[in-house]
Amino acid sequence: MRAFFVALLLLVVGLVVPVQPAVAAPTDSRGREIVLRGFNVSGSTKLYENGLLPFRSTADAATAAVQMRNLTGANAIRFLISWEGVQPARDRIDTAYLDRAADQIRQFTGRGIRVLIDYHQDLYSSHLFHRGSWYTGDGAPKWVIDAGDYPTESCGICVLWGQNMLTNNAVRSAAYDFWRNRYGVQDAYLAQARAMLTHLRSRVDHSMVLGIDPFNEPFDGGLDGASGTTWEATWMMPFYQRFRAVMDATGWSDRPVYAEPLVFWNTTFGEAGGLSTIAPLGSRYVFNSHYYDGARITLDPTPAADGTYSAAMNRIRDRAAALDTTAFVSEFGNAMDSSRTPWMIRAMYQGLDSRLSGATFWNDAARSGPVLSATQWQWDVYSGQHRELMNGNPDKVQTEGDAWNGEDHSVIANGALRLDPRVLDRLYPSAVAGRTVAFAYEDLARDGFAGSGRQQAWLTVPSRLPAIAGLTTGRQYGVLVWREPPAALGAPTELHLPASFPSGRTAVVSDLGTRSGLTTTGPIAVGTEVGATTARRLLLDATGSAPGSTHVALVVNTSDVAAIPAATLTAARTELLAWAATL
């Protein structure tokens, strides 16, 4: 998750990105287009105090799954595992470790939360670092490092963790050897991956596993004079193809490889990689990108605002489309120690929701594009309560934040969200019976610490739509336009309904009808999220509509009033249907 730390080391370049056609989104068992939203669980996998797993017990995993589902409506996680955890010795696969991982995964899948399994590494291995080092890593086991005879690690004059990827010869040499399979290290990695996949295949709900991320944030270790894209084609894609073959041989042929580009891609400053010179990937791979704002983390003092991250998220959309596959943003976020964080994350979610800024959405919604699936970094239930010996050093006990290289990214601590809940508990279309044409959401989240700062609307309704503007001004709201397929799916469209939208005081304006207050029956209804106790979903049932029909729904939090007059809803509906017809 440290891609942004290379920012100061690279030159600023100007980028012009052509708009690419969208490709089909992933679907559920009923044929509905799905959007996945959730969190990484978790950086605790990097810690020895946690046994190299996200949770110390199955019970803690269960508690986290319930909290996440109820507090944010999350329906997906990226579940971190460690090569060192799977294979602590050359001749041993730790099946007990894998069983604990499977137990933890089941706590999420059993509550309707899909899982992306992620082989995590940072700077290749903690065993490259000495006890007094300023930094540490995670990933490869000690026996791998012992086989390499690497130089003593030193980052030099380093103020940023990620500089190790460019200046630490031990880290660079180890990565260089991995990609070139020196000492048979890549063969060994694939052999343990085969064992892991075989062991987990019957121990988890296969239908709820999204796929496998074979290598978190790949970095080259040395380009040998080649470009990043040439390096990806020469060394990284062959590795992904080998991993694909292992998945096929172990019963995972129907699940994609979540392939990440070079870590230096889309980092605000500079450019390396991006899988732009390889053949289209197709459905057996997913273009799996991270995004952190390298500029605001390093040099840029300005706050995020409406449309700040549209270009960055659209680059991910467009790269996936050019590769003829879907996109997934498996990491994004910011440290919790900045008063700018709420709006940075808010703007990242806005970029995930739509290609467009809030100021342009209502006038150009036909270009809204696909809603991106994503998992935020991170959800650490032990935030601020760790006791990790950094590099095994009892004189360097890490207790604060994430207990790893001074990071503090967890959105939860002591069972409570650390940001304005409106940033994280969002309206989003979790399952669409057809194809999403346009979606946008106004969360009205405040910036500043603990939601103490300003509130500002970004999704502004133009004056030519006065009835819609009158209904939405000063309120949280979202709008979804979708088109049915030629053959009816027989399933409703679903949106996660945030806790800030009371069922009795949520207004819905749609071609399916209007509601001021939701009930559990009818074409516009409310229900509980699968596996949740309090989280709810909005159900929009278009049964009986003509094949290929276009539908629209405006969902408004009207908790400031007892009810919305029927005439107000009727006027807004007239405007809304006329607007949707132009798309």
XYZ file of C-alpha atoms in Angstrom, residues 95 123 142 160 164 246 272 277 293 338 391 536 572 576:
14
model
C -1.895 -26.458 7.078
C 9.590 -4.788 0.235
C 13.416 -16.477 6.130
C 10.026 7.664 2.830
C 13.618 1.166 -0.316
C -1.697 -23.309 -10.958
C 5.973 3.101 -15.032
C 1.829 -3.272 -24.145
C -2.762 10.484 -3.856
C -4.799 14.291 8.480
C 12.074 -6.706 13.237
C -30.583 -2.420 4.944
C -39.841 15.568 -9.266
C -36.676 12.817 -13.547
